[in-house]
Short mmCIF file of N, CA and C in Angstrom, two decimals:
data_model
loop_
_atom_site.label_atom_id
_atom_site.label_comp_id
_atom_site.label_asym_id
_atom_site.label_seq_id
_atom_site.Cartn_x
_atom_site.Cartn_y
_atom_site.Cartn_z
N VAL A 53 1.84 -29.25 65.58
CA VAL A 53 2.48 -29.44 64.29
C VAL A 53 1.33 -30.00 63.40
N PRO A 54 0.96 -29.27 62.35
CA PRO A 54 -0.13 -29.86 61.41
C PRO A 54 0.38 -31.01 60.63
N LEU A 55 -0.47 -31.98 60.45
CA LEU A 55 -0.12 -33.23 59.71
C LEU A 55 0.07 -32.79 58.25
N MET A 56 -0.83 -31.97 57.63
CA MET A 56 -0.70 -31.46 56.30
C MET A 56 -1.03 -29.98 56.18
N LYS A 57 -0.32 -29.39 55.29
CA LYS A 57 -0.52 -27.86 55.25
C LYS A 57 -0.55 -27.38 53.86
N LEU A 58 -1.64 -26.64 53.53
CA LEU A 58 -1.77 -26.02 52.17
C LEU A 58 -0.93 -24.80 52.11
N PRO A 59 -0.45 -24.40 50.91
CA PRO A 59 0.24 -23.14 50.85
C PRO A 59 -0.58 -21.93 51.31
N GLU A 60 0.09 -20.85 51.76
CA GLU A 60 -0.63 -19.71 52.30
C GLU A 60 -1.61 -19.07 51.28
N ASN A 61 -1.23 -19.12 49.98
CA ASN A 61 -2.00 -18.43 48.96
C ASN A 61 -3.02 -19.32 48.28
N PHE A 62 -3.44 -20.33 48.97
CA PHE A 62 -4.32 -21.30 48.30
C PHE A 62 -5.68 -20.71 47.79
N LYS A 63 -6.12 -19.66 48.40
CA LYS A 63 -7.33 -18.96 48.09
C LYS A 63 -7.25 -18.30 46.71
N GLU A 64 -6.01 -17.85 46.36
CA GLU A 64 -5.78 -17.16 45.07
C GLU A 64 -5.50 -18.06 43.97
N MET A 65 -5.23 -19.29 44.20
CA MET A 65 -4.87 -20.29 43.17
C MET A 65 -5.92 -20.61 42.17
N ASN A 66 -5.57 -20.96 40.93
CA ASN A 66 -6.48 -21.55 40.03
C ASN A 66 -6.95 -22.89 40.54
N VAL A 67 -8.08 -23.38 40.03
CA VAL A 67 -8.67 -24.62 40.57
C VAL A 67 -7.62 -25.80 40.39
N ASP A 68 -7.07 -25.85 39.19
CA ASP A 68 -6.17 -26.93 38.86
C ASP A 68 -4.88 -26.86 39.77
N GLN A 69 -4.40 -25.71 39.99
CA GLN A 69 -3.26 -25.48 40.94
C GLN A 69 -3.56 -25.92 42.31
N PHE A 70 -4.75 -25.51 42.84
CA PHE A 70 -5.24 -25.96 44.12
C PHE A 70 -5.24 -27.42 44.23
N TRP A 71 -5.87 -28.11 43.24
CA TRP A 71 -6.02 -29.62 43.38
C TRP A 71 -4.61 -30.25 43.20
N TYR A 72 -3.71 -29.68 42.46
CA TYR A 72 -2.39 -30.22 42.45
C TYR A 72 -1.74 -30.13 43.75
N ASN A 73 -1.89 -29.04 44.44
CA ASN A 73 -1.32 -28.85 45.75
C ASN A 73 -1.92 -29.83 46.78
N VAL A 74 -3.20 -30.09 46.57
CA VAL A 74 -3.82 -31.06 47.50
C VAL A 74 -3.26 -32.43 47.18
N LEU A 75 -3.04 -32.82 45.92
CA LEU A 75 -2.53 -34.09 45.47
C LEU A 75 -1.14 -34.34 46.16
N VAL A 76 -0.28 -33.30 46.16
CA VAL A 76 1.07 -33.60 46.63
C VAL A 76 1.17 -33.49 48.15
N LEU A 77 0.10 -33.25 48.91
CA LEU A 77 0.16 -33.32 50.37
C LEU A 77 0.40 -34.74 50.78
N GLU A 78 1.31 -34.77 51.79
CA GLU A 78 1.73 -36.18 52.30
C GLU A 78 1.44 -36.16 53.75
N ASP A 79 1.15 -37.37 54.26
CA ASP A 79 1.09 -37.53 55.73
C ASP A 79 2.46 -37.70 56.33
N LEU A 80 2.51 -37.97 57.59
CA LEU A 80 3.89 -38.14 58.24
C LEU A 80 4.68 -39.27 57.67
N GLY A 81 4.05 -40.23 57.11
CA GLY A 81 4.66 -41.37 56.51
C GLY A 81 5.18 -41.20 55.12
N GLY A 82 4.85 -40.00 54.47
CA GLY A 82 5.24 -39.69 53.16
C GLY A 82 4.28 -40.18 52.12
N ARG A 83 3.14 -40.61 52.59
CA ARG A 83 2.11 -41.11 51.53
C ARG A 83 1.22 -39.98 51.13
N ARG A 84 0.82 -40.04 49.87
CA ARG A 84 -0.20 -39.06 49.38
C ARG A 84 -1.57 -39.70 49.69
N VAL A 85 -2.22 -39.23 50.70
CA VAL A 85 -3.42 -39.81 51.23
C VAL A 85 -4.71 -39.29 50.51
N LEU A 86 -4.61 -38.24 49.77
CA LEU A 86 -5.82 -37.62 49.16
C LEU A 86 -5.90 -37.81 47.64
N LYS A 87 -5.20 -38.86 47.09
CA LYS A 87 -5.18 -39.05 45.68
C LYS A 87 -6.62 -39.35 45.14
N GLU A 88 -7.35 -40.13 45.80
CA GLU A 88 -8.72 -40.51 45.39
C GLU A 88 -9.54 -39.24 45.33
N LEU A 89 -9.49 -38.40 46.38
CA LEU A 89 -10.23 -37.23 46.42
C LEU A 89 -9.93 -36.27 45.25
N VAL A 90 -8.63 -36.13 45.00
CA VAL A 90 -8.24 -35.28 43.88
C VAL A 90 -8.70 -35.83 42.55
N ALA A 91 -8.58 -37.16 42.37
CA ALA A 91 -9.09 -37.78 41.09
C ALA A 91 -10.60 -37.49 40.94
N PHE A 92 -11.31 -37.63 42.00
CA PHE A 92 -12.79 -37.43 41.98
C PHE A 92 -13.08 -35.93 41.57
N ALA A 93 -12.40 -35.05 42.30
CA ALA A 93 -12.66 -33.63 42.11
C ALA A 93 -12.38 -33.24 40.68
N LEU A 94 -11.23 -33.74 40.14
CA LEU A 94 -10.92 -33.35 38.73
C LEU A 94 -11.87 -34.03 37.72
N ASP A 95 -12.33 -35.26 38.04
CA ASP A 95 -13.32 -35.82 37.16
C ASP A 95 -14.61 -34.98 37.13
N ILE A 96 -15.00 -34.44 38.29
CA ILE A 96 -16.18 -33.61 38.35
C ILE A 96 -16.00 -32.29 37.59
N LEU A 97 -14.78 -31.76 37.69
CA LEU A 97 -14.52 -30.51 37.04
C LEU A 97 -14.49 -30.53 35.51
N VAL A 98 -14.37 -31.70 34.98
CA VAL A 98 -14.33 -31.93 33.57
C VAL A 98 -15.76 -31.76 33.00
N PHE A 99 -16.79 -31.97 33.74
CA PHE A 99 -18.13 -31.87 33.25
C PHE A 99 -18.43 -30.44 32.75
N PRO A 100 -19.08 -30.22 31.63
CA PRO A 100 -19.42 -28.86 31.26
C PRO A 100 -20.55 -28.33 32.22
N HIS A 101 -20.50 -27.01 32.38
CA HIS A 101 -21.56 -26.36 33.25
C HIS A 101 -22.85 -26.41 32.65
N SER A 102 -22.93 -26.50 31.37
CA SER A 102 -24.22 -26.57 30.66
C SER A 102 -24.01 -27.35 29.42
N ASN A 103 -25.10 -27.60 28.73
CA ASN A 103 -25.02 -28.34 27.56
C ASN A 103 -24.97 -27.40 26.24
N ALA A 104 -24.67 -26.16 26.46
CA ALA A 104 -24.63 -25.20 25.31
C ALA A 104 -23.54 -25.55 24.32
N SER A 105 -22.39 -25.97 24.78
CA SER A 105 -21.32 -26.35 23.88
C SER A 105 -21.71 -27.52 23.04
N CYS A 106 -22.30 -28.46 23.67
CA CYS A 106 -22.74 -29.65 22.90
C CYS A 106 -23.82 -29.26 21.83
N LYS A 107 -24.76 -28.47 22.25
CA LYS A 107 -25.73 -27.91 21.29
C LYS A 107 -25.15 -27.24 20.21
N ARG A 108 -24.08 -26.42 20.47
CA ARG A 108 -23.40 -25.68 19.39
C ARG A 108 -22.81 -26.57 18.43
N VAL A 109 -22.15 -27.58 18.83
CA VAL A 109 -21.48 -28.62 17.98
C VAL A 109 -22.55 -29.30 17.17
N PHE A 110 -23.65 -29.73 17.67
CA PHE A 110 -24.67 -30.39 16.87
C PHE A 110 -25.25 -29.41 15.91
N SER A 111 -25.42 -28.10 16.31
CA SER A 111 -25.89 -27.15 15.33
C SER A 111 -24.95 -26.96 14.22
N ASN A 112 -23.62 -26.99 14.47
CA ASN A 112 -22.62 -26.81 13.36
C ASN A 112 -22.63 -28.04 12.44
N ILE A 113 -22.93 -29.21 13.06
CA ILE A 113 -22.94 -30.41 12.29
C ILE A 113 -24.11 -30.37 11.35
N ASN A 114 -25.28 -29.88 11.81
CA ASN A 114 -26.40 -29.78 10.96
C ASN A 114 -26.22 -28.73 9.87
N LEU A 115 -25.42 -27.68 10.10
CA LEU A 115 -25.04 -26.75 8.93
C LEU A 115 -24.15 -27.35 8.01
N ILE A 116 -23.27 -28.28 8.43
CA ILE A 116 -22.31 -28.93 7.49
C ILE A 116 -22.98 -30.04 6.63
N LYS A 117 -23.77 -30.82 7.42
CA LYS A 117 -24.30 -32.03 6.80
C LYS A 117 -25.71 -31.77 6.28
N THR A 118 -25.74 -31.25 5.08
CA THR A 118 -27.08 -30.87 4.53
C THR A 118 -27.55 -31.99 3.50
N LYS A 119 -28.66 -31.85 2.90
CA LYS A 119 -29.13 -32.85 1.96
C LYS A 119 -28.12 -33.13 0.89
N PRO A 120 -27.59 -32.11 0.20
CA PRO A 120 -26.59 -32.42 -0.88
C PRO A 120 -25.30 -33.09 -0.36
N ARG A 121 -25.05 -32.87 1.00
CA ARG A 121 -23.82 -33.39 1.57
C ARG A 121 -24.05 -34.47 2.53
N ASN A 122 -25.09 -35.26 2.36
CA ASN A 122 -25.44 -36.30 3.35
C ASN A 122 -24.51 -37.50 3.39
N ARG A 123 -23.58 -37.61 2.47
CA ARG A 123 -22.73 -38.74 2.51
C ARG A 123 -21.34 -38.47 3.13
N LEU A 124 -21.22 -37.36 3.76
CA LEU A 124 -19.96 -37.00 4.43
C LEU A 124 -19.69 -37.99 5.55
N ASN A 125 -18.40 -38.49 5.64
CA ASN A 125 -18.10 -39.43 6.70
C ASN A 125 -17.72 -38.63 7.95
N THR A 126 -17.58 -39.39 8.99
CA THR A 126 -17.29 -38.72 10.38
C THR A 126 -15.98 -38.06 10.28
N ASP A 127 -14.94 -38.62 9.69
CA ASP A 127 -13.60 -37.90 9.65
C ASP A 127 -13.68 -36.57 8.89
N THR A 128 -14.44 -36.56 7.86
CA THR A 128 -14.59 -35.25 7.09
C THR A 128 -15.34 -34.17 7.89
N ILE A 129 -16.44 -34.68 8.54
CA ILE A 129 -17.18 -33.69 9.34
C ILE A 129 -16.29 -33.22 10.60
N ASN A 130 -15.55 -34.12 11.16
CA ASN A 130 -14.63 -33.74 12.22
C ASN A 130 -13.58 -32.63 11.73
N GLY A 131 -13.03 -32.98 10.53
CA GLY A 131 -12.08 -32.07 9.96
C GLY A 131 -12.71 -30.70 9.71
N LEU A 132 -13.91 -30.71 9.26
CA LEU A 132 -14.59 -29.34 8.90
C LEU A 132 -14.84 -28.71 10.24
N LEU A 133 -15.29 -29.31 11.29
CA LEU A 133 -15.48 -28.68 12.52
C LEU A 133 -14.24 -28.14 13.17
N HIS A 134 -13.10 -28.83 13.07
CA HIS A 134 -11.83 -28.36 13.57
C HIS A 134 -11.36 -27.13 12.70
N THR A 135 -11.58 -27.30 11.39
CA THR A 135 -11.11 -26.10 10.48
C THR A 135 -11.93 -24.84 10.92
N SER A 136 -13.23 -25.03 11.01
CA SER A 136 -14.06 -23.88 11.43
C SER A 136 -13.57 -23.26 12.67
N GLN A 137 -13.37 -24.11 13.70
CA GLN A 137 -12.95 -23.60 14.99
C GLN A 137 -11.66 -22.86 14.94
N CYS A 138 -10.62 -23.47 14.14
CA CYS A 138 -9.38 -22.74 13.94
C CYS A 138 -9.43 -21.45 13.35
N VAL A 139 -10.31 -21.34 12.34
CA VAL A 139 -10.61 -20.09 11.61
C VAL A 139 -11.15 -19.10 12.57
N ASN A 140 -12.13 -19.59 13.34
CA ASN A 140 -12.85 -18.61 14.29
C ASN A 140 -11.91 -18.05 15.38
N LEU A 141 -11.08 -18.94 15.87
CA LEU A 141 -10.19 -18.63 17.00
C LEU A 141 -9.08 -17.58 16.44
N SER A 142 -8.81 -17.62 15.19
CA SER A 142 -7.81 -16.67 14.67
C SER A 142 -8.40 -15.35 14.21
N GLY A 143 -9.70 -15.13 14.53
CA GLY A 143 -10.36 -13.84 14.30
C GLY A 143 -11.08 -13.87 12.92
N GLY A 144 -11.49 -15.06 12.47
CA GLY A 144 -12.29 -15.06 11.17
C GLY A 144 -11.41 -15.33 9.97
N CYS A 145 -12.12 -15.51 8.89
CA CYS A 145 -11.44 -15.88 7.66
C CYS A 145 -10.56 -14.81 7.12
N VAL A 146 -10.86 -13.54 7.42
CA VAL A 146 -10.09 -12.42 6.86
C VAL A 146 -8.72 -12.44 7.56
N ASN A 147 -8.64 -12.71 8.87
CA ASN A 147 -7.43 -12.64 9.64
C ASN A 147 -6.67 -14.03 9.64
N PHE A 148 -7.32 -15.08 9.11
CA PHE A 148 -6.70 -16.41 9.22
C PHE A 148 -5.47 -16.52 8.34
N LYS A 149 -4.31 -16.89 8.89
CA LYS A 149 -3.09 -17.04 8.17
C LYS A 149 -2.63 -18.53 8.26
N PRO A 150 -2.80 -19.29 7.14
CA PRO A 150 -2.35 -20.68 7.16
C PRO A 150 -0.92 -20.85 7.39
N THR A 151 -0.40 -21.90 8.11
CA THR A 151 1.02 -22.12 8.31
C THR A 151 1.56 -22.69 7.02
N GLU A 152 2.93 -22.71 6.97
CA GLU A 152 3.64 -23.31 5.81
C GLU A 152 3.25 -24.76 5.72
N THR A 153 3.12 -25.49 6.83
CA THR A 153 2.74 -26.92 6.82
C THR A 153 1.39 -27.07 6.24
N MET A 154 0.47 -26.22 6.51
CA MET A 154 -0.93 -26.24 6.00
C MET A 154 -0.80 -26.11 4.45
N LEU A 155 -0.12 -25.06 4.02
CA LEU A 155 0.01 -24.76 2.57
C LEU A 155 0.59 -25.95 1.87
N ARG A 156 1.58 -26.55 2.39
CA ARG A 156 2.17 -27.82 1.80
C ARG A 156 1.30 -28.93 1.72
N SER A 157 0.29 -29.00 2.70
CA SER A 157 -0.62 -30.15 2.77
C SER A 157 -1.87 -29.92 1.88
N PHE A 158 -2.08 -28.73 1.42
CA PHE A 158 -3.25 -28.42 0.60
C PHE A 158 -3.10 -28.65 -0.87
N THR A 159 -2.44 -29.74 -1.19
CA THR A 159 -2.29 -30.08 -2.58
C THR A 159 -3.08 -31.32 -2.93
N SER A 160 -3.43 -31.43 -4.17
CA SER A 160 -4.37 -32.57 -4.53
C SER A 160 -3.67 -33.87 -4.34
N SER A 161 -2.38 -33.96 -4.47
CA SER A 161 -1.71 -35.19 -4.23
C SER A 161 -1.74 -35.65 -2.77
N LYS A 162 -1.71 -34.63 -1.85
CA LYS A 162 -1.82 -35.00 -0.47
C LYS A 162 -3.26 -35.25 -0.08
N LEU A 163 -4.21 -34.37 -0.52
CA LEU A 163 -5.56 -34.43 -0.09
C LEU A 163 -6.25 -35.74 -0.59
N TYR A 164 -5.87 -36.19 -1.83
CA TYR A 164 -6.59 -37.30 -2.42
C TYR A 164 -5.71 -38.51 -2.58
N GLN A 165 -4.63 -38.59 -1.78
CA GLN A 165 -3.76 -39.71 -1.87
C GLN A 165 -4.41 -40.99 -1.46
N GLN A 166 -5.23 -41.03 -0.39
CA GLN A 166 -5.94 -42.29 0.01
C GLN A 166 -6.96 -42.72 -1.07
N ILE A 167 -7.59 -41.71 -1.64
CA ILE A 167 -8.58 -42.08 -2.74
C ILE A 167 -7.91 -42.67 -3.85
N TRP A 168 -6.84 -42.12 -4.31
CA TRP A 168 -6.07 -42.64 -5.43
C TRP A 168 -5.51 -44.07 -5.10
N GLN A 169 -5.03 -44.25 -4.00
CA GLN A 169 -4.49 -45.55 -3.54
C GLN A 169 -5.73 -46.58 -3.50
N HIS A 170 -6.83 -46.18 -3.10
CA HIS A 170 -7.97 -47.04 -3.12
C HIS A 170 -8.36 -47.47 -4.52
N TRP A 171 -8.36 -46.52 -5.45
CA TRP A 171 -8.65 -46.81 -6.82
C TRP A 171 -7.66 -47.64 -7.61
N ILE A 172 -6.44 -47.49 -7.21
CA ILE A 172 -5.37 -48.31 -7.85
C ILE A 172 -5.46 -49.72 -7.33
N ARG A 173 -5.69 -49.92 -6.07
CA ARG A 173 -5.86 -51.33 -5.45
C ARG A 173 -7.05 -52.04 -6.01
N SER A 174 -8.12 -51.34 -6.42
CA SER A 174 -9.34 -51.97 -6.88
C SER A 174 -9.23 -52.55 -8.28
#
């Protein structure tokens, strides 16, 4: 009688499914004895295989933050990066279809609300 047994199809599983199945393995006492191993394996799997994605982000930041736009704050740069990624994932600007929520949010009263509140308080 094996103490622990993986499912028969473990070789065909995705990595995250495999490690979940390892996590739920219990010994005869009902304890999950491989929790630390699973946590370690999942932590290792989070690391990128290369630094290409990091370089891509820094390259995009350099394209956004030019000399005329050198005062952009981190939140604005982050928003521009997310916007660019959203448009690219939808097939480019020609195929991008903003949602109703986006269209309602693209008004000057919404976009500049914090700025106006700052000016009113000053």
